[in-house]
GROMACS .gro file of C-alpha atoms in nm:
model
  505
    1MET     CA    1   0.844  -3.882  18.533
    2SER     CA    2   0.536  -4.092  18.604
    3ILE     CA    3   0.170  -4.001  18.580
    4ASP     CA    4   0.188  -3.947  18.957
    5PRO     CA    5   0.227  -3.741  19.189
    6GLY     CA    6  -0.131  -3.649  19.111
    7LEU     CA    7  -0.308  -3.984  19.074
    8GLU     CA    8  -0.377  -4.150  19.405
    9PRO     CA    9  -0.591  -4.469  19.423
   10ALA     CA   10  -0.788  -4.531  19.741
   11ASP     CA   11  -0.579  -4.713  20.003
   12ASP     CA   12  -0.843  -4.981  20.063
   13ASP     CA   13  -0.887  -5.068  19.697
   14THR     CA   14  -0.968  -5.437  19.651
   15ARG     CA   15  -1.167  -5.408  19.331
   16SER     CA   16  -1.087  -5.568  18.997
   17ASP     CA   17  -0.959  -5.369  18.701
   18ASP     CA   18  -1.309  -5.358  18.554
   19GLN     CA   19  -1.467  -5.194  18.861
   20PRO     CA   20  -1.438  -4.817  18.909
   21THR     CA   21  -1.180  -4.710  19.165
   22PRO     CA   22  -1.171  -4.362  19.321
   23ILE     CA   23  -0.860  -4.172  19.219
   24THR     CA   24  -0.746  -3.825  19.323
   25VAL     CA   25  -0.537  -3.551  19.162
   26ASP     CA   26  -0.417  -3.239  19.344
   27THR     CA   27  -0.470  -2.948  19.104
   28GLY     CA   28  -0.356  -2.593  19.158
   29SER     CA   29  -0.708  -2.501  19.272
   30GLY     CA   30  -0.767  -2.802  19.494
   31PRO     CA   31  -0.796  -3.183  19.485
   32VAL     CA   32  -1.038  -3.360  19.249
   33THR     CA   33  -1.151  -3.720  19.281
   34GLY     CA   34  -1.240  -3.905  18.965
   35ARG     CA   35  -1.250  -4.274  18.893
   36SER     CA   36  -1.036  -4.534  18.724
   37ALA     CA   37  -1.159  -4.840  18.535
   38GLY     CA   38  -1.015  -5.055  18.260
   39GLY     CA   39  -0.684  -4.870  18.257
   40VAL     CA   40  -0.839  -4.526  18.205
   41SER     CA   41  -0.892  -4.255  18.467
   42SER     CA   42  -1.158  -3.990  18.413
   43PHE     CA   43  -1.213  -3.658  18.589
   44LEU     CA   44  -1.531  -3.473  18.497
   45GLY     CA   45  -1.653  -3.120  18.552
   46ILE     CA   46  -1.329  -2.959  18.674
   47PRO     CA   47  -1.373  -2.580  18.673
   48TYR     CA   48  -1.108  -2.384  18.483
   49ALA     CA   49  -1.270  -2.044  18.548
   50ALA     CA   50  -1.527  -1.901  18.786
   51ALA     CA   51  -1.899  -1.934  18.719
   52PRO     CA   52  -1.980  -1.659  18.464
   53PHE     CA   53  -2.297  -1.539  18.637
   54GLY     CA   54  -2.388  -1.282  18.897
   55ASP     CA   55  -2.130  -1.004  18.896
   56ASP     CA   56  -1.920  -1.200  18.645
   57ARG     CA   57  -2.194  -1.227  18.385
   58PHE     CA   58  -2.081  -1.087  18.047
   59ARG     CA   59  -1.728  -1.046  18.179
   60LEU     CA   60  -1.408  -1.211  18.063
   61PRO     CA   61  -1.342  -1.544  18.241
   62GLN     CA   62  -1.234  -1.492  18.602
   63PRO     CA   63  -1.011  -1.708  18.826
   64VAL     CA   64  -1.155  -2.006  19.009
   65GLU     CA   65  -1.204  -1.979  19.384
   66PRO     CA   66  -0.975  -2.251  19.533
   67TRP     CA   67  -1.112  -2.536  19.744
   68ASP     CA   68  -0.957  -2.758  20.013
   69GLU     CA   69  -1.162  -3.077  20.031
   70PRO     CA   70  -1.156  -3.326  19.739
   71ARG     CA   71  -1.408  -3.225  19.477
   72ASP     CA   72  -1.629  -3.494  19.321
   73ALA     CA   73  -1.521  -3.531  18.958
   74THR     CA   74  -1.717  -3.843  18.870
   75ARG     CA   75  -2.011  -3.669  18.702
   76PRO     CA   76  -2.026  -3.417  18.416
   77GLY     CA   77  -2.017  -3.053  18.517
   78ALA     CA   78  -2.285  -2.793  18.454
   79THR     CA   79  -2.365  -2.716  18.090
   80ALA     CA   80  -2.409  -2.378  17.924
   81PRO     CA   81  -2.769  -2.251  17.900
   82GLN     CA   82  -2.919  -2.378  17.573
   83ALA     CA   83  -3.227  -2.520  17.407
   84PRO     CA   84  -3.245  -2.862  17.241
   85TYR     CA   85  -3.202  -2.888  16.865
   86ALA     CA   86  -3.535  -2.825  16.697
   87GLY     CA   87  -3.739  -3.050  16.471
   88ALA     CA   88  -3.604  -3.349  16.283
   89VAL     CA   89  -3.240  -3.250  16.338
   90GLY     CA   90  -3.310  -3.281  16.710
   91ASP     CA   91  -3.391  -3.648  16.656
   92LEU     CA   92  -3.030  -3.697  16.545
   93LEU     CA   93  -2.827  -3.457  16.759
   94SER     CA   94  -2.843  -3.489  17.137
   95THR     CA   95  -2.871  -3.217  17.399
   96VAL     CA   96  -2.758  -3.285  17.754
   97THR     CA   97  -2.855  -3.039  18.025
   98VAL     CA   98  -2.673  -3.042  18.359
   99PRO     CA   99  -2.795  -2.770  18.597
  100GLY     CA  100  -2.558  -2.538  18.778
  101ASN     CA  101  -2.360  -2.218  18.736
  102GLU     CA  102  -2.007  -2.360  18.707
  103ILE     CA  103  -2.038  -2.410  18.334
  104LEU     CA  104  -1.673  -2.330  18.255
  105ASN     CA  105  -1.536  -2.676  18.316
  106VAL     CA  106  -1.330  -2.948  18.153
  107ASN     CA  107  -1.337  -3.326  18.144
  108VAL     CA  108  -1.009  -3.521  18.144
  109TRP     CA  109  -0.941  -3.882  18.042
  110THR     CA  110  -0.593  -4.017  18.098
  111PRO     CA  111  -0.419  -4.356  18.108
  112THR     CA  112  -0.401  -4.485  18.464
  113GLU     CA  113  -0.083  -4.685  18.414
  114PRO     CA  114   0.226  -4.490  18.523
  115SER     CA  115   0.454  -4.365  18.247
  116THR     CA  116   0.817  -4.260  18.242
  117ALA     CA  117   0.725  -3.965  18.017
  118LEU     CA  118   0.441  -3.718  17.992
  119ARG     CA  119   0.186  -3.811  17.728
  120PRO     CA  120   0.054  -3.611  17.430
  121VAL     CA  121  -0.261  -3.410  17.495
  122MET     CA  122  -0.565  -3.350  17.277
  123VAL     CA  123  -0.815  -3.075  17.363
  124TRP     CA  124  -1.164  -3.113  17.213
  125ILE     CA  125  -1.386  -2.811  17.145
  126HIS     CA  126  -1.741  -2.917  17.064
  127GLY     CA  127  -1.958  -2.772  16.791
  128GLY     CA  128  -2.325  -2.677  16.777
  129SER     CA  129  -2.353  -2.346  16.589
  130PHE     CA  130  -2.231  -2.168  16.905
  131VAL     CA  131  -2.572  -2.233  17.068
  132HIS     CA  132  -2.575  -2.610  17.134
  133GLY     CA  133  -2.346  -2.874  17.275
  134SER     CA  134  -2.141  -2.967  17.580
  135ASN     CA  135  -1.863  -3.194  17.696
  136ALA     CA  136  -2.127  -3.404  17.874
  137LEU     CA  137  -2.231  -3.578  17.551
  138ASP     CA  138  -2.144  -3.947  17.549
  139ALA     CA  139  -2.019  -3.904  17.192
  140TYR     CA  140  -1.722  -3.709  17.330
  141ASP     CA  141  -1.612  -3.972  17.579
  142GLY     CA  142  -1.232  -3.973  17.566
  143THR     CA  143  -1.176  -4.333  17.673
  144ALA     CA  144  -1.046  -4.450  17.334
  145PHE     CA  145  -0.789  -4.169  17.323
  146ALA     CA  146  -0.666  -4.249  17.675
  147ARG     CA  147  -0.659  -4.619  17.584
  148ASP     CA  148  -0.420  -4.527  17.303
  149GLY     CA  149  -0.186  -4.318  17.516
  150VAL     CA  150  -0.335  -3.969  17.478
  151VAL     CA  151  -0.466  -3.741  17.754
  152LEU     CA  152  -0.801  -3.612  17.625
  153VAL     CA  153  -0.950  -3.286  17.754
  154SER     CA  154  -1.297  -3.167  17.649
  155VAL     CA  155  -1.409  -2.810  17.709
  156ASN     CA  156  -1.735  -2.639  17.800
  157TYR     CA  157  -1.763  -2.272  17.710
  158ARG     CA  158  -2.032  -2.004  17.705
  159LEU     CA  159  -2.281  -2.040  17.421
  160GLY     CA  160  -2.534  -1.819  17.247
  161SER     CA  161  -2.602  -1.478  17.391
  162GLU     CA  162  -2.395  -1.547  17.704
  163GLY     CA  163  -2.083  -1.613  17.498
  164PHE     CA  164  -2.125  -1.442  17.161
  165SER     CA  165  -2.348  -1.137  17.204
  166VAL     CA  166  -2.238  -0.809  17.048
  167LEU     CA  167  -2.312  -0.551  17.318
  168ASP     CA  168  -2.199  -0.191  17.341
  169ASP     CA  169  -1.993  -0.227  17.660
  170VAL     CA  170  -1.899  -0.597  17.667
  171PRO     CA  171  -1.587  -0.763  17.519
  172LEU     CA  172  -1.665  -0.959  17.203
  173ASN     CA  173  -1.620  -1.336  17.172
  174LEU     CA  174  -1.647  -1.426  17.540
  175GLY     CA  175  -1.687  -1.790  17.437
  176ILE     CA  176  -1.351  -1.779  17.259
  177ALA     CA  177  -1.198  -1.613  17.567
  178ASP     CA  178  -1.332  -1.908  17.768
  179GLN     CA  179  -1.164  -2.154  17.533
  180LEU     CA  180  -0.835  -1.967  17.561
  181ALA     CA  181  -0.869  -1.977  17.941
  182ALA     CA  182  -0.924  -2.354  17.918
  183LEU     CA  183  -0.608  -2.392  17.711
  184THR     CA  184  -0.421  -2.189  17.970
  185TRP     CA  185  -0.558  -2.427  18.236
  186VAL     CA  186  -0.420  -2.716  18.031
  187GLN     CA  187  -0.078  -2.552  18.028
  188ASP     CA  188  -0.086  -2.505  18.404
  189GLU     CA  189  -0.248  -2.829  18.514
  190ILE     CA  190  -0.230  -3.110  18.261
  191ALA     CA  191   0.107  -3.244  18.378
  192ARG     CA  192  -0.068  -3.338  18.704
  193PHE     CA  193  -0.280  -3.576  18.493
  194GLY     CA  194   0.019  -3.716  18.308
  195GLY     CA  195  -0.013  -3.489  18.002
  196ASP     CA  196   0.263  -3.295  17.826
  197PRO     CA  197   0.179  -2.922  17.812
  198ASP     CA  198   0.438  -2.884  17.535
  199ASN     CA  199   0.259  -3.137  17.313
  200VAL     CA  200  -0.103  -3.018  17.286
  201THR     CA  201  -0.323  -3.072  16.981
  202VAL     CA  202  -0.643  -2.865  16.977
  203PHE     CA  203  -0.928  -3.009  16.767
  204GLY     CA  204  -1.293  -2.934  16.708
  205GLU     CA  205  -1.582  -2.978  16.467
  206SER     CA  206  -1.826  -2.728  16.312
  207ALA     CA  207  -1.840  -2.426  16.547
  208GLY     CA  208  -1.567  -2.607  16.739
  209GLY     CA  209  -1.361  -2.619  16.420
  210ALA     CA  210  -1.425  -2.247  16.366
  211SER     CA  211  -1.307  -2.193  16.723
  212VAL     CA  212  -0.989  -2.391  16.658
  213ALA     CA  213  -0.919  -2.178  16.350
  214THR     CA  214  -0.972  -1.865  16.560
  215LEU     CA  215  -0.743  -1.986  16.839
  216LEU     CA  216  -0.486  -2.100  16.583
  217THR     CA  217  -0.446  -1.743  16.457
  218HIS     CA  218  -0.437  -1.585  16.804
  219PRO     CA  219  -0.097  -1.434  16.897
  220ASP     CA  220  -0.071  -1.674  17.193
  221ALA     CA  221  -0.135  -1.986  16.984
  222PRO     CA  222   0.227  -2.114  16.991
  223ALA     CA  223   0.218  -2.097  17.371
  224VAL     CA  224  -0.093  -2.314  17.410
  225MET     CA  225  -0.086  -2.557  17.117
  226ARG     CA  226   0.161  -2.748  16.905
  227ARG     CA  227  -0.088  -2.873  16.645
  228ALA     CA  228  -0.447  -2.811  16.534
  229ILE     CA  229  -0.724  -3.014  16.370
  230ILE     CA  230  -1.016  -2.835  16.204
  231GLN     CA  231  -1.314  -3.058  16.124
  232SER     CA  232  -1.583  -2.897  15.906
  233GLY     CA  233  -1.512  -2.557  16.057
  234PRO     CA  234  -1.608  -2.232  15.878
  235LEU     CA  235  -1.293  -2.021  15.860
  236GLU     CA  236  -1.447  -1.676  15.823
  237ALA     CA  237  -1.520  -1.450  16.119
  238GLN     CA  238  -1.781  -1.180  16.074
  239THR     CA  239  -1.768  -0.806  16.114
  240ARG     CA  240  -1.899  -0.662  16.439
  241GLU     CA  241  -2.204  -0.528  16.256
  242ARG     CA  242  -2.294  -0.857  16.092
  243ALA     CA  243  -2.225  -1.067  16.401
  244GLY     CA  244  -2.436  -0.825  16.602
  245ARG     CA  245  -2.754  -0.869  16.401
  246ILE     CA  246  -2.889  -1.137  16.632
  247SER     CA  247  -2.814  -0.930  16.944
  248LYS     CA  248  -3.013  -0.641  16.796
  249LEU     CA  249  -3.301  -0.872  16.710
  250MET     CA  250  -3.301  -1.011  17.063
  251ALA     CA  251  -3.282  -0.664  17.220
  252LYS     CA  252  -3.584  -0.554  17.017
  253ASP     CA  253  -3.772  -0.871  17.108
  254LEU     CA  254  -3.698  -0.826  17.479
  255GLY     CA  255  -3.734  -0.449  17.492
  256VAL     CA  256  -3.384  -0.394  17.637
  257PRO     CA  257  -3.079  -0.201  17.511
  258THR     CA  258  -2.779  -0.382  17.364
  259THR     CA  259  -2.574  -0.326  17.678
  260ARG     CA  260  -2.446  -0.539  17.963
  261THR     CA  261  -2.703  -0.386  18.197
  262GLY     CA  262  -2.984  -0.446  17.949
  263PHE     CA  263  -2.903  -0.811  17.884
  264ARG     CA  264  -2.832  -0.880  18.253
  265ARG     CA  265  -3.190  -0.784  18.329
  266VAL     CA  266  -3.295  -1.103  18.150
  267PRO     CA  267  -3.224  -1.441  18.316
  268PRO     CA  268  -3.023  -1.692  18.112
  269GLU     CA  269  -3.330  -1.896  18.022
  270GLY     CA  270  -3.500  -1.579  17.896
  271LEU     CA  271  -3.207  -1.506  17.665
  272VAL     CA  272  -3.216  -1.862  17.536
  273ALA     CA  273  -3.586  -1.827  17.455
  274ALA     CA  274  -3.524  -1.494  17.279
  275GLN     CA  275  -3.238  -1.629  17.072
  276GLU     CA  276  -3.451  -1.926  16.967
  277ARG     CA  277  -3.716  -1.685  16.841
  278ALA     CA  278  -3.455  -1.479  16.657
  279MET     CA  279  -3.299  -1.787  16.497
  280ALA     CA  280  -3.622  -1.964  16.400
  281GLY     CA  281  -3.599  -2.115  16.053
  282GLY     CA  282  -3.230  -2.053  16.011
  283ASN     CA  283  -2.944  -2.296  15.969
  284PRO     CA  284  -2.573  -2.273  15.880
  285LEU     CA  285  -2.651  -2.307  15.509
  286ASN     CA  286  -2.928  -2.053  15.455
  287GLY     CA  287  -2.761  -1.759  15.623
  288GLY     CA  288  -3.029  -1.692  15.885
  289ALA     CA  289  -2.955  -1.498  16.202
  290GLY     CA  290  -2.708  -1.676  16.426
  291PHE     CA  291  -2.405  -1.635  16.649
  292ALA     CA  292  -2.055  -1.616  16.511
  293VAL     CA  293  -1.700  -1.517  16.591
  294ALA     CA  294  -1.664  -1.141  16.539
  295THR     CA  295  -1.346  -0.964  16.432
  296ALA     CA  296  -1.225  -0.732  16.704
  297ALA     CA  297  -0.889  -0.668  16.867
  298PRO     CA  298  -0.729  -0.799  17.076
  299LEU     CA  299  -0.884  -1.148  17.075
  300VAL     CA  300  -0.977  -1.177  16.704
  301PRO     CA  301  -0.802  -0.892  16.522
  302ASP     CA  302  -0.853  -1.056  16.182
  303SER     CA  303  -1.078  -1.316  16.028
  304PRO     CA  304  -0.899  -1.654  16.069
  305PHE     CA  305  -0.940  -1.713  15.695
  306ASP     CA  306  -0.757  -1.393  15.605
  307ALA     CA  307  -0.492  -1.451  15.871
  308LEU     CA  308  -0.423  -1.806  15.752
  309LEU     CA  309  -0.405  -1.694  15.390
  310ALA     CA  310  -0.150  -1.433  15.498
  311GLY     CA  311   0.071  -1.698  15.657
  312ARG     CA  312  -0.028  -1.673  16.024
  313ALA     CA  313   0.041  -1.989  16.227
  314ALA     CA  314   0.277  -2.130  15.965
  315GLY     CA  315   0.478  -2.292  16.243
  316ILE     CA  316   0.182  -2.497  16.370
  317PRO     CA  317   0.099  -2.817  16.175
  318VAL     CA  318  -0.267  -2.838  16.074
  319LEU     CA  319  -0.497  -3.127  15.979
  320ILE     CA  320  -0.810  -2.994  15.810
  321GLY     CA  321  -1.105  -3.138  15.622
  322SER     CA  322  -1.478  -3.180  15.581
  323THR     CA  323  -1.741  -3.439  15.501
  324THR     CA  324  -1.840  -3.491  15.138
  325GLU     CA  325  -2.208  -3.407  15.189
  326GLU     CA  326  -2.217  -3.162  15.478
  327TYR     CA  327  -2.551  -3.019  15.362
  328ARG     CA  328  -2.746  -3.342  15.410
  329LEU     CA  329  -2.773  -3.292  15.787
  330TRP     CA  330  -3.006  -2.997  15.723
  331PHE     CA  331  -3.158  -3.093  15.386
  332VAL     CA  332  -3.249  -3.459  15.450
  333PRO     CA  333  -3.412  -3.498  15.796
  334THR     CA  334  -3.625  -3.188  15.740
  335GLY     CA  335  -3.756  -3.315  15.406
  336LEU     CA  336  -3.621  -3.003  15.238
  337LEU     CA  337  -3.408  -3.181  14.978
  338PRO     CA  338  -3.682  -3.287  14.730
  339THR     CA  339  -3.859  -2.951  14.755
  340ILE     CA  340  -3.567  -2.752  14.611
  341LYS     CA  341  -3.639  -2.646  14.255
  342ARG     CA  342  -3.441  -2.472  13.983
  343VAL     CA  343  -3.575  -2.134  14.092
  344HIS     CA  344  -3.426  -2.189  14.439
  345LEU     CA  345  -3.096  -2.291  14.284
  346LEU     CA  346  -3.098  -1.978  14.069
  347ALA     CA  347  -3.171  -1.753  14.368
  348ALA     CA  348  -2.895  -1.913  14.573
  349ARG     CA  349  -2.650  -1.891  14.284
  350LEU     CA  350  -2.717  -1.520  14.243
  351LYS     CA  351  -2.694  -1.454  14.617
  352LEU     CA  352  -2.360  -1.633  14.642
  353GLY     CA  353  -2.226  -1.489  14.316
  354ILE     CA  354  -2.176  -1.831  14.155
  355PRO     CA  355  -2.152  -1.825  13.773
  356ALA     CA  356  -2.388  -2.041  13.569
  357ALA     CA  357  -2.087  -2.226  13.430
  358THR     CA  358  -2.002  -2.344  13.781
  359VAL     CA  359  -2.347  -2.499  13.817
  360ARG     CA  360  -2.294  -2.683  13.491
  361THR     CA  361  -1.963  -2.821  13.623
  362PHE     CA  362  -2.132  -2.954  13.936
  363ARG     CA  363  -2.414  -3.108  13.731
  364ARG     CA  364  -2.172  -3.272  13.491
  365ASN     CA  365  -1.994  -3.439  13.783
  366ARG     CA  366  -2.327  -3.557  13.932
  367PRO     CA  367  -2.546  -3.663  13.639
  368LYS     CA  368  -2.803  -3.836  13.864
  369ALA     CA  369  -2.819  -3.566  14.131
  370SER     CA  370  -3.136  -3.374  14.207
  371THR     CA  371  -3.148  -2.996  14.204
  372GLY     CA  372  -3.136  -2.997  14.584
  373GLU     CA  373  -2.825  -3.213  14.582
  374ILE     CA  374  -2.656  -2.978  14.336
  375LEU     CA  375  -2.740  -2.679  14.555
  376GLY     CA  376  -2.620  -2.862  14.866
  377ALA     CA  377  -2.292  -2.964  14.704
  378MET     CA  378  -2.223  -2.606  14.598
  379ALA     CA  379  -2.314  -2.471  14.942
  380THR     CA  380  -2.080  -2.724  15.103
  381ASP     CA  381  -1.796  -2.615  14.879
  382VAL     CA  382  -1.859  -2.240  14.910
  383LEU     CA  383  -1.878  -2.251  15.290
  384LEU     CA  384  -1.618  -2.516  15.370
  385ARG     CA  385  -1.430  -2.705  15.101
  386ALA     CA  386  -1.315  -2.417  14.879
  387PRO     CA  387  -1.191  -2.204  15.173
  388LEU     CA  388  -1.002  -2.493  15.331
  389ASN     CA  389  -0.840  -2.571  14.995
  390ARG     CA  390  -0.730  -2.209  14.961
  391VAL     CA  391  -0.587  -2.209  15.312
  392ALA     CA  392  -0.405  -2.536  15.246
  393ASP     CA  393  -0.260  -2.390  14.925
  394ALA     CA  394  -0.145  -2.075  15.107
  395ARG     CA  395   0.010  -2.274  15.389
  396ALA     CA  396   0.192  -2.502  15.144
  397ALA     CA  397   0.332  -2.196  14.967
  398ALA     CA  398   0.457  -2.071  15.305
  399GLY     CA  399   0.616  -2.406  15.385
  400ALA     CA  400   0.365  -2.488  15.660
  401ASP     CA  401   0.283  -2.853  15.727
  402THR     CA  402  -0.077  -2.923  15.631
  403TRP     CA  403  -0.277  -3.240  15.575
  404VAL     CA  404  -0.625  -3.255  15.419
  405TYR     CA  405  -0.889  -3.523  15.463
  406GLU     CA  406  -1.243  -3.585  15.341
  407PHE     CA  407  -1.494  -3.807  15.519
  408ALA     CA  408  -1.691  -3.979  15.243
  409TRP     CA  409  -1.857  -4.282  15.405
  410ARG     CA  410  -2.232  -4.263  15.344
  411SER     CA  411  -2.463  -4.343  15.633
  412PRO     CA  412  -2.775  -4.539  15.536
  413VAL     CA  413  -2.980  -4.375  15.813
  414GLY     CA  414  -3.299  -4.225  15.676
  415GLU     CA  415  -3.297  -4.398  15.339
  416ASP     CA  416  -3.648  -4.536  15.402
  417GLY     CA  417  -3.780  -4.181  15.450
  418HIS     CA  418  -3.655  -3.858  15.293
  419GLY     CA  419  -3.326  -4.011  15.180
  420ALA     CA  420  -3.002  -4.129  15.337
  421LEU     CA  421  -2.798  -3.896  15.554
  422GLY     CA  422  -2.493  -3.999  15.356
  423ALA     CA  423  -2.167  -3.826  15.443
  424ALA     CA  424  -2.345  -3.550  15.633
  425HIS     CA  425  -2.213  -3.285  15.868
  426ALA     CA  426  -2.093  -3.429  16.203
  427MET     CA  427  -2.098  -3.785  16.069
  428GLU     CA  428  -1.726  -3.834  16.131
  429ILE     CA  429  -1.733  -3.764  16.507
  430GLY     CA  430  -1.817  -4.117  16.621
  431PHE     CA  431  -1.535  -4.246  16.401
  432VAL     CA  432  -1.278  -3.994  16.527
  433PHE     CA  433  -1.360  -4.083  16.888
  434ASP     CA  434  -1.374  -4.457  16.804
  435HIS     CA  435  -1.706  -4.462  16.983
  436LEU     CA  436  -1.957  -4.596  16.732
  437ASP     CA  437  -2.178  -4.735  17.007
  438SER     CA  438  -2.253  -4.394  17.157
  439PRO     CA  439  -2.622  -4.299  17.123
  440GLU     CA  440  -2.530  -4.004  16.902
  441ALA     CA  441  -2.320  -4.216  16.667
  442VAL     CA  442  -2.588  -4.485  16.638
  443ARG     CA  443  -2.853  -4.228  16.548
  444MET     CA  444  -2.629  -4.075  16.281
  445ALA     CA  445  -2.444  -4.374  16.141
  446GLY     CA  446  -2.672  -4.664  16.230
  447PRO     CA  447  -2.591  -4.978  16.431
  448SER     CA  448  -2.365  -5.134  16.167
  449ALA     CA  449  -2.115  -4.857  16.093
  450PRO     CA  450  -1.776  -5.003  15.992
  451GLN     CA  451  -1.542  -5.040  16.289
  452SER     CA  452  -1.248  -5.062  16.051
  453LEU     CA  453  -1.317  -4.705  15.939
  454ALA     CA  454  -1.336  -4.583  16.299
  455THR     CA  455  -1.005  -4.753  16.370
  456ALA     CA  456  -0.842  -4.593  16.068
  457MET     CA  457  -0.968  -4.242  16.140
  458HIS     CA  458  -0.907  -4.253  16.514
  459ASP     CA  459  -0.556  -4.390  16.460
  460ALA     CA  460  -0.478  -4.106  16.218
  461TRP     CA  461  -0.585  -3.845  16.474
  462VAL     CA  462  -0.379  -4.016  16.746
  463ALA     CA  463  -0.075  -4.038  16.519
  464PHE     CA  464  -0.103  -3.668  16.439
  465ALA     CA  465  -0.119  -3.583  16.810
  466LYS     CA  466   0.171  -3.808  16.899
  467ALA     CA  467   0.414  -3.746  16.613
  468GLY     CA  468   0.271  -3.468  16.395
  469ASP     CA  469   0.193  -3.688  16.096
  470PRO     CA  470  -0.148  -3.854  16.037
  471GLY     CA  471   0.000  -4.100  15.790
  472TRP     CA  472  -0.039  -3.963  15.441
  473GLN     CA  473   0.123  -3.712  15.207
  474ARG     CA  474   0.141  -3.349  15.314
  475TRP     CA  475  -0.054  -3.098  15.108
  476ASP     CA  476   0.144  -2.969  14.812
  477ALA     CA  477   0.084  -2.872  14.450
  478THR     CA  478  -0.067  -3.217  14.380
  479ARG     CA  479  -0.339  -3.152  14.644
  480PRO     CA  480  -0.348  -3.496  14.814
  481VAL     CA  481  -0.665  -3.571  15.011
  482ARG     CA  482  -0.703  -3.874  15.236
  483THR     CA  483  -1.055  -3.997  15.164
  484PHE     CA  484  -1.215  -4.192  15.448
  485ASP     CA  485  -1.488  -4.388  15.270
  486GLY     CA  486  -1.474  -4.724  15.444
  487VAL     CA  487  -1.378  -4.899  15.121
  488ASP     CA  488  -1.018  -4.825  15.028
  489ASP     CA  489  -0.958  -4.501  15.221
  490ALA     CA  490  -0.724  -4.391  14.945
  491VAL     CA  491  -0.526  -4.073  14.906
  492VAL     CA  492  -0.677  -3.897  14.606
  493LEU     CA  493  -0.491  -3.624  14.422
  494ALA     CA  494  -0.692  -3.307  14.360
  495PRO     CA  495  -1.043  -3.460  14.386
  496ARG     CA  496  -1.304  -3.262  14.192
  497ASP     CA  497  -1.040  -3.006  14.107
  498ASP     CA  498  -1.259  -2.860  13.832
  499GLU     CA  499  -1.515  -2.765  14.095
  500ARG     CA  500  -1.251  -2.609  14.314
  501ALA     CA  501  -1.123  -2.405  14.023
  502ALA     CA  502  -1.476  -2.298  13.928
  503LEU     CA  503  -1.537  -2.165  14.282
  504THR     CA  504  -1.199  -2.001  14.338
  505PRO     CA  505  -1.197  -1.624  14.277
   0.00000   0.00000   0.00000
């Protein structure tokens, strides 16, 4: 089977391989016209569900209205209502705003050259604390994946109050329902783009990684994915009450009830402004008000962390990991790092229930670290590294294939100000996408980030998608971790195992 019958170059094409050529695919909803250049065809802004506004606002994703004439798929589709990142973090992380209501859309990159077999598929779910992000970011351009024989799909989904409000008469986790609808679209449509619906790897970072963990433990997971990659994704979902704190704050701020009717009175931009007020001063490390996946049947009956510990999804191979210094994205650009004193460390330790002996272990392993760096390292481990280690241990005990990585390359960006970003949260994305020249990657990693590291990391992700093995030892009792540091990229057995043990209940 070739990549056709969907891909149809223009009949009058006389352009060279380097010039974009219109190319059309007939989807189940109607034809879309993208463009082909340099051996890669891209199709942007294809709707997988109806616009979630008007009568469909705060409803589960609804079917797309079909169309007859070819739809322009050469520009990114509409993005979910959102505000830019605030303050110094906003200088590093981009926000792209594309107006329009059809925000439930996907981008597709696929090799143009015909193939005798359908190709592996990777579906990217972006992060952004469930309030930021879109598939329109240049950082998520899928050209390198298509170049290497993978069909890359990136997903837009509802964010913030539109996608994760806790309202009395509205289904929870609408944003997760959107993602599941996108994966269903992939099953139905991706063969038309040359992709294999039976060989789908779902991957995401931060809130996107949390989404992947949630989808991984959904009862329908085996029907929509063969493999999963979780990059720096918190694994815990929250109770309805805890996840609903921000909705209650917003309702009070706006003077409306926590109901569909109450929130529909407020236009999307009004809800964005209210959520920004409710979230002011918070970040993923300090526990301020924010949006989260909430446990509720049928979509999220259990916290993904608990479900994975119990052996759910044992038949789906998982690649999981984090960056070494996740905390530096929030502690360094803001200038917060040097202001953290022992009293702050003590308060955080008591809040998180961390014994004093654990702090001593972290200090012993970092004799030159500041108090802020000690606090950040512990927060990174409590929120991400320790849970992913526990899940990997549980999966190994259940015989599930699991690989663990750590991104340790330290970016020099910022070292002439508040300190270097180092191996901060989101630093690995430009390397995974092999797109170090994207504006987002340059701001995070600088103009001289090592291409060899991008090649190594990208190749590992591609190998996992193609054959189910990223190229190093599976997780077992020796706890092997592939460390991407740009130097030797070695597999390290049980790195900082004393810290893991000190944080494990």
